[in-house]
PDB file of C-alpha atoms and ligand atoms in Angstrom:
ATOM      1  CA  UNK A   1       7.136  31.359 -12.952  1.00  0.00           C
ATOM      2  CA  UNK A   2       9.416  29.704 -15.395  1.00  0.00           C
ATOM      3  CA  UNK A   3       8.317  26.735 -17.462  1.00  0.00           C
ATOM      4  CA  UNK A   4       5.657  24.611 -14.729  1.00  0.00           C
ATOM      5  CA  UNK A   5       2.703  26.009 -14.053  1.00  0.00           C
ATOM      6  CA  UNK A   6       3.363  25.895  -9.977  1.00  0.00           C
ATOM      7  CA  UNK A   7       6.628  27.953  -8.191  1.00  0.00           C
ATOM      8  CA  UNK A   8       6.651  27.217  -4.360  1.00  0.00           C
ATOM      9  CA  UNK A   9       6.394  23.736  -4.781  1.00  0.00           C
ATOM     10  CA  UNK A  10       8.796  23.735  -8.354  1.00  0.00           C
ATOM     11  CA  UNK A  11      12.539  22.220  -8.148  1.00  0.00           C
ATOM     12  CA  UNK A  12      13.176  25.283 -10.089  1.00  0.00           C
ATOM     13  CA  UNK A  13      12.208  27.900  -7.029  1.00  0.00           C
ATOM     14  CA  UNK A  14      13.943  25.471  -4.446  1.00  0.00           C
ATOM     15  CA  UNK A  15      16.825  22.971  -5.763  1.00  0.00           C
ATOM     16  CA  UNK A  16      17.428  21.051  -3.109  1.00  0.00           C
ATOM     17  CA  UNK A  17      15.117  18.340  -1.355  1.00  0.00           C
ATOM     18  CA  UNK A  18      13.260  19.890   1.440  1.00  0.00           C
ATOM     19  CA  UNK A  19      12.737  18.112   4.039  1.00  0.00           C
ATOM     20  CA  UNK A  20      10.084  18.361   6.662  1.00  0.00           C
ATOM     21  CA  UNK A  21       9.904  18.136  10.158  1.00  0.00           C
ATOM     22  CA  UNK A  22       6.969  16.496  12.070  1.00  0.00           C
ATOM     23  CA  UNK A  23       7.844  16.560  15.317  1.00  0.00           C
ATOM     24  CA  UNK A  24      11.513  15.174  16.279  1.00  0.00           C
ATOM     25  CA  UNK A  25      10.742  13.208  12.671  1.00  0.00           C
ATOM     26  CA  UNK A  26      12.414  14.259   9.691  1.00  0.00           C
ATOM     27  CA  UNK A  27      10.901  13.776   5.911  1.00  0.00           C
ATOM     28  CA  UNK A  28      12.794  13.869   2.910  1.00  0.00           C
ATOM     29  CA  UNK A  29      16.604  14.544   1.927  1.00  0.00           C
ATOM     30  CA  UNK A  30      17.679  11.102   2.667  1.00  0.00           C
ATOM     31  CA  UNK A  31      15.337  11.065   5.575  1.00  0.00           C
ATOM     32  CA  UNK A  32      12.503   7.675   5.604  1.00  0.00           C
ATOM     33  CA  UNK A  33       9.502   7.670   7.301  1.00  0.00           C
ATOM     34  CA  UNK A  34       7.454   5.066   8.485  1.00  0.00           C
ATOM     35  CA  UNK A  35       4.119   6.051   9.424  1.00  0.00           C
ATOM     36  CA  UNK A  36       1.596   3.570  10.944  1.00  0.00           C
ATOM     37  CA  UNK A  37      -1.784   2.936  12.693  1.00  0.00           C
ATOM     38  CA  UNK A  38      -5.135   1.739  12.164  1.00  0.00           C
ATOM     39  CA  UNK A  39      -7.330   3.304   9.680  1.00  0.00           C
ATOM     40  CA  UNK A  40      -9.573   4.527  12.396  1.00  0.00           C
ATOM     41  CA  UNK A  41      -8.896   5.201  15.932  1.00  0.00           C
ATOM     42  CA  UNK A  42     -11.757   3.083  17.514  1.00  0.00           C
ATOM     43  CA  UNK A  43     -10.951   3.543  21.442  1.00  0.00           C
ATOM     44  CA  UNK A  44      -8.022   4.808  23.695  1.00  0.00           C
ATOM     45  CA  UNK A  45      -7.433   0.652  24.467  1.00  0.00           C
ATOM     46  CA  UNK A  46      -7.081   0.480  20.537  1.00  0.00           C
ATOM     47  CA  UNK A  47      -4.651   2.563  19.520  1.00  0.00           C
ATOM     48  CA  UNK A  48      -2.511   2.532  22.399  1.00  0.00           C
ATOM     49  CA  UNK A  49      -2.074  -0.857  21.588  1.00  0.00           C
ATOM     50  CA  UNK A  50      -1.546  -0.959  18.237  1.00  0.00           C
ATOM     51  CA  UNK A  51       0.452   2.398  18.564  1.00  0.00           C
ATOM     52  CA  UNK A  52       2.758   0.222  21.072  1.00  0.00           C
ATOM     53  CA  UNK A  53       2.922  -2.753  18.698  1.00  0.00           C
ATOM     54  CA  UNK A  54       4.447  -0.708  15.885  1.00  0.00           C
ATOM     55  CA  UNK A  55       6.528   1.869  17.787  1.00  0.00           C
ATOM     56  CA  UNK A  56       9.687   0.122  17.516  1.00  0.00           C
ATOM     57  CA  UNK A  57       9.565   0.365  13.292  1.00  0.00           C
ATOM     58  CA  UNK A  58       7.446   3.469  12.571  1.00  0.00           C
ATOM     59  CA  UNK A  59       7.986   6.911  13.418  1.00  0.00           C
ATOM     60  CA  UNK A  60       4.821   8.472  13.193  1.00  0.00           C
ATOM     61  CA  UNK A  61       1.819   7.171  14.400  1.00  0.00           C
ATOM     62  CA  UNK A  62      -1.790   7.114  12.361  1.00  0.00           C
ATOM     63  CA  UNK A  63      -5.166   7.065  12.998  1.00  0.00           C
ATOM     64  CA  UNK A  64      -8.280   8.508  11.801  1.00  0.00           C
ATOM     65  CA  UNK A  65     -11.290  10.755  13.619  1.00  0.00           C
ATOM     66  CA  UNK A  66     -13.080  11.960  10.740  1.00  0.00           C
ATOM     67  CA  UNK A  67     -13.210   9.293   8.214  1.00  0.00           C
ATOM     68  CA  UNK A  68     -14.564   9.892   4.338  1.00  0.00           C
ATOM     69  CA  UNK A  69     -16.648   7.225   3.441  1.00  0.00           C
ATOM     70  CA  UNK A  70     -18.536   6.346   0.493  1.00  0.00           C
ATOM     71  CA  UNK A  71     -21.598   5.689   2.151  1.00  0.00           C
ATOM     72  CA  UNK A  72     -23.188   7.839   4.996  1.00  0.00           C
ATOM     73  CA  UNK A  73     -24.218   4.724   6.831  1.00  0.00           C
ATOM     74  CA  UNK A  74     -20.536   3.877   7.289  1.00  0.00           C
ATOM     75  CA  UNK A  75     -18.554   4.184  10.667  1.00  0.00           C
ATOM     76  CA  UNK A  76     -17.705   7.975  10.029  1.00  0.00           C
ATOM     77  CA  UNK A  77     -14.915   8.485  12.923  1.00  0.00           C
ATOM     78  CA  UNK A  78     -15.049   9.131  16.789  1.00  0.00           C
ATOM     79  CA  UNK A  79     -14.288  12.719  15.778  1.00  0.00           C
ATOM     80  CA  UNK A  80     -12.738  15.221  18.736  1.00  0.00           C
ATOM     81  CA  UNK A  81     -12.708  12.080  21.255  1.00  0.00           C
ATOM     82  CA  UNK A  82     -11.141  10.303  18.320  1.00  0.00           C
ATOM     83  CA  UNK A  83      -8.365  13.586  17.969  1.00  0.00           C
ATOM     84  CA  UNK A  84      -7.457  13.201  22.170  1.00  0.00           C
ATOM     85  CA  UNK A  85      -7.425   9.533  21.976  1.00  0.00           C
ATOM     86  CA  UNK A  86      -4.694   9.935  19.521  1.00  0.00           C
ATOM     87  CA  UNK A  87      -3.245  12.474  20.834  1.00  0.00           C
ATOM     88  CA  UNK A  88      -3.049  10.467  24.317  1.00  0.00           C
ATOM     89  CA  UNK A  89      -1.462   7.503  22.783  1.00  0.00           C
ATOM     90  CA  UNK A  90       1.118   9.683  20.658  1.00  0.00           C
ATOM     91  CA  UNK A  91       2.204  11.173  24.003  1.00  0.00           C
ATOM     92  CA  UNK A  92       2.160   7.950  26.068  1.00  0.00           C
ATOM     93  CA  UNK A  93       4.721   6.472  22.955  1.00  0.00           C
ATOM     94  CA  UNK A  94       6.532   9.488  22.450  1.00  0.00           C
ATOM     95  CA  UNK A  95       5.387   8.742  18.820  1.00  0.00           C
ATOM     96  CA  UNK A  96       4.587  12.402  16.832  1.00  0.00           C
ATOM     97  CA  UNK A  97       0.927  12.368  15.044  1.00  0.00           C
ATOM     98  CA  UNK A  98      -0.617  12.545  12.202  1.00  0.00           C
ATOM     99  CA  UNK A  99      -4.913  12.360  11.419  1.00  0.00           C
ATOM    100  CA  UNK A 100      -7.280  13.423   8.419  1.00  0.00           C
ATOM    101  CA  UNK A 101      -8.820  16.432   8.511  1.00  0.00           C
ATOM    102  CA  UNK A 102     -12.102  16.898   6.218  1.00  0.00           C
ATOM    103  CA  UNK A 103     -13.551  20.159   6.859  1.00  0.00           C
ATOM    104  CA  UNK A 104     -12.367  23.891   7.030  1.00  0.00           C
ATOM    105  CA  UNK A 105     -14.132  24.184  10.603  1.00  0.00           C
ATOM    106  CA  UNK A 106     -12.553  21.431  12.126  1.00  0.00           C
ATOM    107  CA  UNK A 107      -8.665  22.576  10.586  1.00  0.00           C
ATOM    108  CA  UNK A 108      -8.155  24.381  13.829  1.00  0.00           C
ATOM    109  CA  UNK A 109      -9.639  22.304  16.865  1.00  0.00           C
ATOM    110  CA  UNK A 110      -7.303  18.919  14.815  1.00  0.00           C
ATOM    111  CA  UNK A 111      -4.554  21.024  14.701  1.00  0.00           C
ATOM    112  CA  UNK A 112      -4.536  21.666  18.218  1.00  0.00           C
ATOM    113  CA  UNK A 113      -4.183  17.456  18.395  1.00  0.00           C
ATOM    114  CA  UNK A 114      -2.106  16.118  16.457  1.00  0.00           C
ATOM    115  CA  UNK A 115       1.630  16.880  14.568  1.00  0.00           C
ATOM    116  CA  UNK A 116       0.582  16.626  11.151  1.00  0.00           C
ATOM    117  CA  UNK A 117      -2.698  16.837   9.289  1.00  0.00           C
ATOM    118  CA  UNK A 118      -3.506  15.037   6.622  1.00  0.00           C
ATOM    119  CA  UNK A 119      -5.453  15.592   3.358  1.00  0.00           C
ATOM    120  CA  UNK A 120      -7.220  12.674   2.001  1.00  0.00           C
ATOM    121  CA  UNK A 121      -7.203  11.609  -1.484  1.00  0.00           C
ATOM    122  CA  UNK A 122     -11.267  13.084  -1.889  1.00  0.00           C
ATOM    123  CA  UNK A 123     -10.239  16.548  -0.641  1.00  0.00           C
ATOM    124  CA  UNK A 124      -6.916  16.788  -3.051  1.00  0.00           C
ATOM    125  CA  UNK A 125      -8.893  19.470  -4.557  1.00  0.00           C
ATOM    126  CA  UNK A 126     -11.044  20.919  -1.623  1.00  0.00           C
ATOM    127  CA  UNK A 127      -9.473  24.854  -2.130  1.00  0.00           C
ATOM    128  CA  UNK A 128     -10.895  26.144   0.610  1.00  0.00           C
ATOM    129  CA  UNK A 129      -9.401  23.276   2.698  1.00  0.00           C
ATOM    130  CA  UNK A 130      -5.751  23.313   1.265  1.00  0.00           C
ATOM    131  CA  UNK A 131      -6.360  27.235   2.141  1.00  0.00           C
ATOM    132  CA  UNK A 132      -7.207  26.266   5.363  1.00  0.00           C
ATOM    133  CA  UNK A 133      -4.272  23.950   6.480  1.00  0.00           C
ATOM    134  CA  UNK A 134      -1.901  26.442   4.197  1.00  0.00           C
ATOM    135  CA  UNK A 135      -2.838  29.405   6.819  1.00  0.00           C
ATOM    136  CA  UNK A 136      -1.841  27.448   9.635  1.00  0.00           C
ATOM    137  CA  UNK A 137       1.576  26.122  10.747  1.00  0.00           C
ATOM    138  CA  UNK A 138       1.697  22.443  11.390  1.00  0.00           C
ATOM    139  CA  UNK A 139       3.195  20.011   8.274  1.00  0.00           C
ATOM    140  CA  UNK A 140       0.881  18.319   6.141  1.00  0.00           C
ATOM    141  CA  UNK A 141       0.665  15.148   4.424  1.00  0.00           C
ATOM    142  CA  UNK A 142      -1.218  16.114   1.000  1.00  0.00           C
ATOM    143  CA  UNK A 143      -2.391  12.528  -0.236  1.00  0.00           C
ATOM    144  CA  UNK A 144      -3.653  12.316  -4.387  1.00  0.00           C
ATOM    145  CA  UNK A 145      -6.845  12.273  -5.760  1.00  0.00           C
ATOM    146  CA  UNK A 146      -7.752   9.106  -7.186  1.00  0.00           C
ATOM    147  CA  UNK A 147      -8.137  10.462 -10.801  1.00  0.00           C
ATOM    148  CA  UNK A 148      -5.873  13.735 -10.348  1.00  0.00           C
ATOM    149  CA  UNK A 149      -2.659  13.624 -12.662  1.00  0.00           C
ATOM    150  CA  UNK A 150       0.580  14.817 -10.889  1.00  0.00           C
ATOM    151  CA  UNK A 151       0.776  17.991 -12.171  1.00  0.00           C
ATOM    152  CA  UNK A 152      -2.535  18.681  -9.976  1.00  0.00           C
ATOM    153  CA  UNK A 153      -1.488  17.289  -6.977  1.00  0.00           C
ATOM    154  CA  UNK A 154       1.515  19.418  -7.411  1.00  0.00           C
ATOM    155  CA  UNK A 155      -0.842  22.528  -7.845  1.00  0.00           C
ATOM    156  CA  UNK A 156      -2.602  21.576  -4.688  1.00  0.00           C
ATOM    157  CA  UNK A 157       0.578  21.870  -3.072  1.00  0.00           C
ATOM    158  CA  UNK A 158       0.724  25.035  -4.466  1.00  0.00           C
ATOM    159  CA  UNK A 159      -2.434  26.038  -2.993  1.00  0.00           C
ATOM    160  CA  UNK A 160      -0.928  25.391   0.217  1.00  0.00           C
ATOM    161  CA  UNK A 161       2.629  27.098  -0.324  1.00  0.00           C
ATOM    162  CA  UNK A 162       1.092  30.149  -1.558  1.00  0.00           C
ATOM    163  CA  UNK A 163      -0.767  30.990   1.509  1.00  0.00           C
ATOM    164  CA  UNK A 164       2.619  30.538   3.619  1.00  0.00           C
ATOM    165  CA  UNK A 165       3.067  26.815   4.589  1.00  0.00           C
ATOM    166  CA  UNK A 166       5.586  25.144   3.415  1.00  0.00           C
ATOM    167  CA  UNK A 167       5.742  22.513   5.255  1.00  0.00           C
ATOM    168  CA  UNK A 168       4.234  19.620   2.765  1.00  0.00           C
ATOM    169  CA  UNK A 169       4.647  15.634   1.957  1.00  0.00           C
ATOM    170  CA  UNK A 170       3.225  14.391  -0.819  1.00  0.00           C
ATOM    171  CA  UNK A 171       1.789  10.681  -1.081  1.00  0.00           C
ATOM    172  CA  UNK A 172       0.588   8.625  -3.744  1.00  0.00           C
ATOM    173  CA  UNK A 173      -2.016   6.316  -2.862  1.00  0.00           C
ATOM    174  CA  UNK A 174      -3.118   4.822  -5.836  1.00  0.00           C
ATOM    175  CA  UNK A 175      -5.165   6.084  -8.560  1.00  0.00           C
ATOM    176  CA  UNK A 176      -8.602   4.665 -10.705  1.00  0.00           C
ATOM    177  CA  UNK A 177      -7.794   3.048 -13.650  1.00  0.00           C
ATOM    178  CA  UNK A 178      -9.791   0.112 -15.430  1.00  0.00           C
ATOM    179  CA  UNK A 179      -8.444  -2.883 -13.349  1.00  0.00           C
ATOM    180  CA  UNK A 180     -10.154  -4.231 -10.491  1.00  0.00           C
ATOM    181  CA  UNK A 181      -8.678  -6.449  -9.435  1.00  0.00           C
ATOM    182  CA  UNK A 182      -7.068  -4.126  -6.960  1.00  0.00           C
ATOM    183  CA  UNK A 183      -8.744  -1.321  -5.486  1.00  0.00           C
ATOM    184  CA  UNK A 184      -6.875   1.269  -6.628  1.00  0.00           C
ATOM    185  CA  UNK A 185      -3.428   1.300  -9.036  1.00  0.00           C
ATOM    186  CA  UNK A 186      -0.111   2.331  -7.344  1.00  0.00           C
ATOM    187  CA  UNK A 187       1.570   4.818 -10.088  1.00  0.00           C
ATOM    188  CA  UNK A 188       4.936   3.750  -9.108  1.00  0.00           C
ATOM    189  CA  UNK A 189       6.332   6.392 -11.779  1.00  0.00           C
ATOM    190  CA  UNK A 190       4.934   8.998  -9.595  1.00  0.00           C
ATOM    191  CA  UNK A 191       7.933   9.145  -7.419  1.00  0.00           C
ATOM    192  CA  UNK A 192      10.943   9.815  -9.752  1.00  0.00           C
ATOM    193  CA  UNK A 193       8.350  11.858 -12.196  1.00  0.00           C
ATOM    194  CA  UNK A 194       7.634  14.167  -8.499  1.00  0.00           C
ATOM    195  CA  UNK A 195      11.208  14.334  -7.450  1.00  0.00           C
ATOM    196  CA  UNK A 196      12.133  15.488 -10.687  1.00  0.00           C
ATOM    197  CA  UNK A 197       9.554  18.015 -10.581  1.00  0.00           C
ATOM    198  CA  UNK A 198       9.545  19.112  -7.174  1.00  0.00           C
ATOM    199  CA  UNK A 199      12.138  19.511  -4.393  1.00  0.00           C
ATOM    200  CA  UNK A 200       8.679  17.980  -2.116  1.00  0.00           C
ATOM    201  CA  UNK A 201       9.084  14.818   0.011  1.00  0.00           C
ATOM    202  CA  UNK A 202       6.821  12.034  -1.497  1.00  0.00           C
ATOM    203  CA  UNK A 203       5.828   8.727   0.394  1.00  0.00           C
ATOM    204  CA  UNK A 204       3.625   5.830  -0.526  1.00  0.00           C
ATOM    205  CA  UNK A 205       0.185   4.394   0.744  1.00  0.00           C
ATOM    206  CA  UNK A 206       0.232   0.700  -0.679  1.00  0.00           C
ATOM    207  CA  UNK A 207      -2.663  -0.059   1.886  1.00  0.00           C
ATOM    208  CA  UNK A 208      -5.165   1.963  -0.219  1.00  0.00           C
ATOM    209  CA  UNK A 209      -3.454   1.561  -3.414  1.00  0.00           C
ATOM    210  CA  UNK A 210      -3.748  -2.114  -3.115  1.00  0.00           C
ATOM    211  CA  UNK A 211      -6.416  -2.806  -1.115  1.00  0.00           C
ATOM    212  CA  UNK A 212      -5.376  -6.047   0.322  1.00  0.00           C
ATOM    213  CA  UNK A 213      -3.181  -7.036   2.945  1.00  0.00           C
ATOM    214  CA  UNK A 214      -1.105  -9.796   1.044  1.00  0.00           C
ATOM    215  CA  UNK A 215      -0.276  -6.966  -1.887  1.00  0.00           C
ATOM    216  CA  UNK A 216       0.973  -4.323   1.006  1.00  0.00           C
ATOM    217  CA  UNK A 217       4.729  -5.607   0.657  1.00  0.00           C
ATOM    218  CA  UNK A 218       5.203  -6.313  -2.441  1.00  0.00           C
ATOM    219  CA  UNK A 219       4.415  -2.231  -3.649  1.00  0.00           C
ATOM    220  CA  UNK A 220       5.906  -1.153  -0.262  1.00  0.00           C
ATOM    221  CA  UNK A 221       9.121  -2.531  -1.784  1.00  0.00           C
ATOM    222  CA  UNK A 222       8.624  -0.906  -4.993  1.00  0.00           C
ATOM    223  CA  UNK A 223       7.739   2.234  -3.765  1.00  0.00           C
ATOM    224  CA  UNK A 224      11.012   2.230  -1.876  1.00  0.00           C
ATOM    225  CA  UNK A 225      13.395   0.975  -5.198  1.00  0.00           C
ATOM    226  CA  UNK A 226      11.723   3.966  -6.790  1.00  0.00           C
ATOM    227  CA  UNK A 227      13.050   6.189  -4.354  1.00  0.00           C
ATOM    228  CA  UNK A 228      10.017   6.874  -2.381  1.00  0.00           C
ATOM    229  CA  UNK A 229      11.027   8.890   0.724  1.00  0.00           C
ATOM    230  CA  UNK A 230       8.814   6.797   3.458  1.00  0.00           C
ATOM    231  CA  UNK A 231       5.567   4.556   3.299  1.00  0.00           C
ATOM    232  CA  UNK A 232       2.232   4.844   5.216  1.00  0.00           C
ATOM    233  CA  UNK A 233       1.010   1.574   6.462  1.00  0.00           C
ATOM    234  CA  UNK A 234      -2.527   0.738   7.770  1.00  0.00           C
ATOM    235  CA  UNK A 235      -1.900  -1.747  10.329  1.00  0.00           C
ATOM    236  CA  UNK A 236      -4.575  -3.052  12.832  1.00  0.00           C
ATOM    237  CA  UNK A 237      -4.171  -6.500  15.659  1.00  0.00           C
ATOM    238  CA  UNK A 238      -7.870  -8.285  14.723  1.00  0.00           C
ATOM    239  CA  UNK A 239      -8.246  -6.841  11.085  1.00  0.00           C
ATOM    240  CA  UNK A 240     -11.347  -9.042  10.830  1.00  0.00           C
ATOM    241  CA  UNK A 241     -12.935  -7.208  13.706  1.00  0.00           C
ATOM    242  CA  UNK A 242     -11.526  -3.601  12.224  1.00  0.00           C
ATOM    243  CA  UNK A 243     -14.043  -0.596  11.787  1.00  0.00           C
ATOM    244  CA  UNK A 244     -12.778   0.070   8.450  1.00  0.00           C
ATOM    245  CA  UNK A 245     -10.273  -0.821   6.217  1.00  0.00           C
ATOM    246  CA  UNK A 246      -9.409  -4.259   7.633  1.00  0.00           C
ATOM    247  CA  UNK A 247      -8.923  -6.156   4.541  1.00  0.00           C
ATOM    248  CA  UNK A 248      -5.863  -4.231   3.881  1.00  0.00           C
ATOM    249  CA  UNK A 249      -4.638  -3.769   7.261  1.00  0.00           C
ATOM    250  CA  UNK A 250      -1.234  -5.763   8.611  1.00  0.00           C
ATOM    251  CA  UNK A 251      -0.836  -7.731  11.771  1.00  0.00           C
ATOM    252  CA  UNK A 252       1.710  -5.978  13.832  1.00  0.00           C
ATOM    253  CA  UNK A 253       4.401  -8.611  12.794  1.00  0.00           C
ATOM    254  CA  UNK A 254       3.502  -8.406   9.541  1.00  0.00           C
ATOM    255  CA  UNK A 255       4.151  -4.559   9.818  1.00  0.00           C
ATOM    256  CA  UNK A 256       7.673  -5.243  11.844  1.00  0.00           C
ATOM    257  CA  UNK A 257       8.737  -7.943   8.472  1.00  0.00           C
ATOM    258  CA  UNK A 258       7.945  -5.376   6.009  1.00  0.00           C
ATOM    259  CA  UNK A 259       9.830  -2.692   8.042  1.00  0.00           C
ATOM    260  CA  UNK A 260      12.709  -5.158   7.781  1.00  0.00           C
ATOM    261  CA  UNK A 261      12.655  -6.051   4.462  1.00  0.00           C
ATOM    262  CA  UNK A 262      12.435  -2.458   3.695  1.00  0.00           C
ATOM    263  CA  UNK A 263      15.357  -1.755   5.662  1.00  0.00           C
ATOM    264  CA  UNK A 264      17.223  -4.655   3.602  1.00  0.00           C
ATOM    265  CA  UNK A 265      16.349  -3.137   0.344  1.00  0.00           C
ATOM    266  CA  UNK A 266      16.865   0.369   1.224  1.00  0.00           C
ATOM    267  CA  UNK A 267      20.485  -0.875   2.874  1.00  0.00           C
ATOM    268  CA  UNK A 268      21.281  -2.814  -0.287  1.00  0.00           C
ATOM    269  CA  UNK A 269      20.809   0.096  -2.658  1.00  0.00           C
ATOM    270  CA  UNK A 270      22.992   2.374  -0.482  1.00  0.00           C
ATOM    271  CA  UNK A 271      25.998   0.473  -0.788  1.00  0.00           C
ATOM    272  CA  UNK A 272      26.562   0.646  -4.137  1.00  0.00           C
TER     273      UNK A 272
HETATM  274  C1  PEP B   1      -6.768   7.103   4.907  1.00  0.00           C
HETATM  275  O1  PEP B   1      -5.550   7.358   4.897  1.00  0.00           O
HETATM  276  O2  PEP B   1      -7.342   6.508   5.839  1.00  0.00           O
HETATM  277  C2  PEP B   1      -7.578   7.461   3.725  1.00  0.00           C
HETATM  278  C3  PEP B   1      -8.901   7.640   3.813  1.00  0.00           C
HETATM  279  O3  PEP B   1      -6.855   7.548   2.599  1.00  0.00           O
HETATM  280  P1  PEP B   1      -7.250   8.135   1.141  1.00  0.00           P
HETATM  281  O4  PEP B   1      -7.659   9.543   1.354  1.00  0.00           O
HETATM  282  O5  PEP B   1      -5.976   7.984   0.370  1.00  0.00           O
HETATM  283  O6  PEP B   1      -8.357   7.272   0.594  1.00  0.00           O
HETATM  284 MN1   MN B   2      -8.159   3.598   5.439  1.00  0.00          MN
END
C-alpha cells in the first residue's frame, strides 16, 4: 500500500492528475471549474434565474434539496421537487448539475437528477453513505469535515474508490478552529498539501469557509494562487430574502467580478 495509509486515491497508485468529468465539464489537470447556485433551490422561478444569471462564468450549476441544518426547525430542502427543479433549470441552461445528498436511501432517486452528487462537510465520514455514492457511477464532489484532518478526507475518498468509483473532487470548505470571527477557517495549505498527496482534483468553498459575502473574494483568490483546481460559489439575487445561507451569498455581478478577477490571476500566473 506503500507508505500512506490510502492507495486508490494515493499519487503513488496514480501519478498523474486525474481529472473528472461532470458532464461536458472537465475537473482537474489544468482544467477550472466554477460551480455556482444558491444554497437551496427554493422554486423552479428561483433557480432558473439565478442559474441564468451565472451561466455565462460558471460551469456547473448548484443548488440544494436536502439541506443539513443545525436545527430541525430550519428550512430543510424542497427534497425530490427540489432534485427536478434543478434538474429542469440545468437542462433549460445546458448547465451540468450538482446537489447534496444526505441519506443512503435517497443516493439513488438524486442520482437519477442531477450530474454530480455531493457530500457535505457533516457526512465526510457517513461510511455507509461514501459506500453508497462509491457503488454508483456518477462523479462526486466529497466536501471536508469541519474538524477532519486531510489525511481523513483522503481516506473518505478511499471509501469511495474502493467500492469502484473513481470519479471524485475534493473541496475544502473551511474547518473549526478557535476564531470566530469567521464561520469557519479556510486551510489554504490544504491544496498543495492534497495535490502532493493525491493525484485528486481539489476545489474551494470560500462561501462556507468564510461565512460572509464581503470575505468570498478575497479566499476565492487565494484558493486559486494556491493552485486550487476550481471554486464553489453560493450565489443568490435578494440574499436578504434567501432561505439559507444568505449572508454569504453573492449578487450575480458580484459572482461575474470575482469570475473575472479570477480569470486575471489565474492568466497572470500562467504566463510566467
Ligand atoms: C452546502 O454546500 O450547501 C453545504 C451545506 O456545505 P457544507 O457541507 O460544506 O457545510
Ligand atoms: Mn450553504
Amino acid at each position: 500500500m506503500g507508505v500512506y495509509p490510502f492507495k486508490f486515491a494515493s499519487r503513488e497508485f496514480h501519478p498523474a492528475d486525474s481529472v473528472i468529468q461532470v458532464g461536458s465539464v472537465r475537473i482537474g489537470g489544468g482544467h477550472r471549474v466554477f460551480i455556482a447556485g444558491p444554497c437551496s433551490v427554493e422554486s423552479l422561478e428561483q433557480i432558473e434565474r439565478i442559474g441564468r444569471a451565472v451561466q455565462g462564468s460558471a460551469h456547473i450549476l448548484r443548488g440544494g434539496a436536502y439541506k443539513p441544518r443545525t436545527s430541525p426547525y430550519s428550512f430543510q430542502g424542497l427534497a425530490e421537487e427540489g432534485l427536478e427543479m434543478l434538474q429542469r433549470a440545468g437542462r433549460a441552461l445546458g448547465m451540468p448539475t450538482v446537489t447534496e445528498v444526505v441519506s443512503t436511501e435517497d443516493v439513488d432517486l438524486v442520482a437519477s437528477y442531477v450530474d454530480m452528487l455531493q457530500i457535505g462537510a457533516r457526512n465526510m465520514q457517513n461510511f455507509a453513505l461514501l459506500r453508497k455514492v462509491g457503488a454508483q457511477s456518477k462523479p462526486v464532489l466529497l466536501k471536508r469535515g469541519m474538524a477532519a484532518t486531510v489525511e481523513e478526507l483522503l481516506l473518505s475518498a478511499e471509501y469511495i474508490m474502493a467500492e469502484g468509483n473513481s470519479q471524485v473532487v475534493l473541496c475544502e470548505r473551511g474547518i473549526r478552529t478557535f476564531e470566530s470571527y469567521t464561520r469557519n477557517t479556510l486551510d489554504i495549505s490544504a491544496i498543495p498539501v492534497i495535490h502532493k498527496l493525491s493525484h485528486l482534483p481539489v476545489i474551494v468553498d470560500p462561501s462556507h469557509a468564510s461565512g460572509q459575502w464581503n470575505l468570498v473574494e478575497p479566499l476565492a483568490l487565494a484558493a486559486m494562487a494556491c493552485g486550487a483546481d476550481g471554486l464553489m460559489i453560493e450565489v443568490h439575487d435578494e440574499p436578504d430574502r434567501a432561505w439559507s445561507d444568505g449572508e454569504q451569498s453573492l449578487k450575480p455581478e458580484r459572482y461575474q467580478e470575482l469570475i473575472c478577477s479570477v480569470r486575471r490571476l489565474v492568466n497572470s500566473m500562467e504566463e510566467e
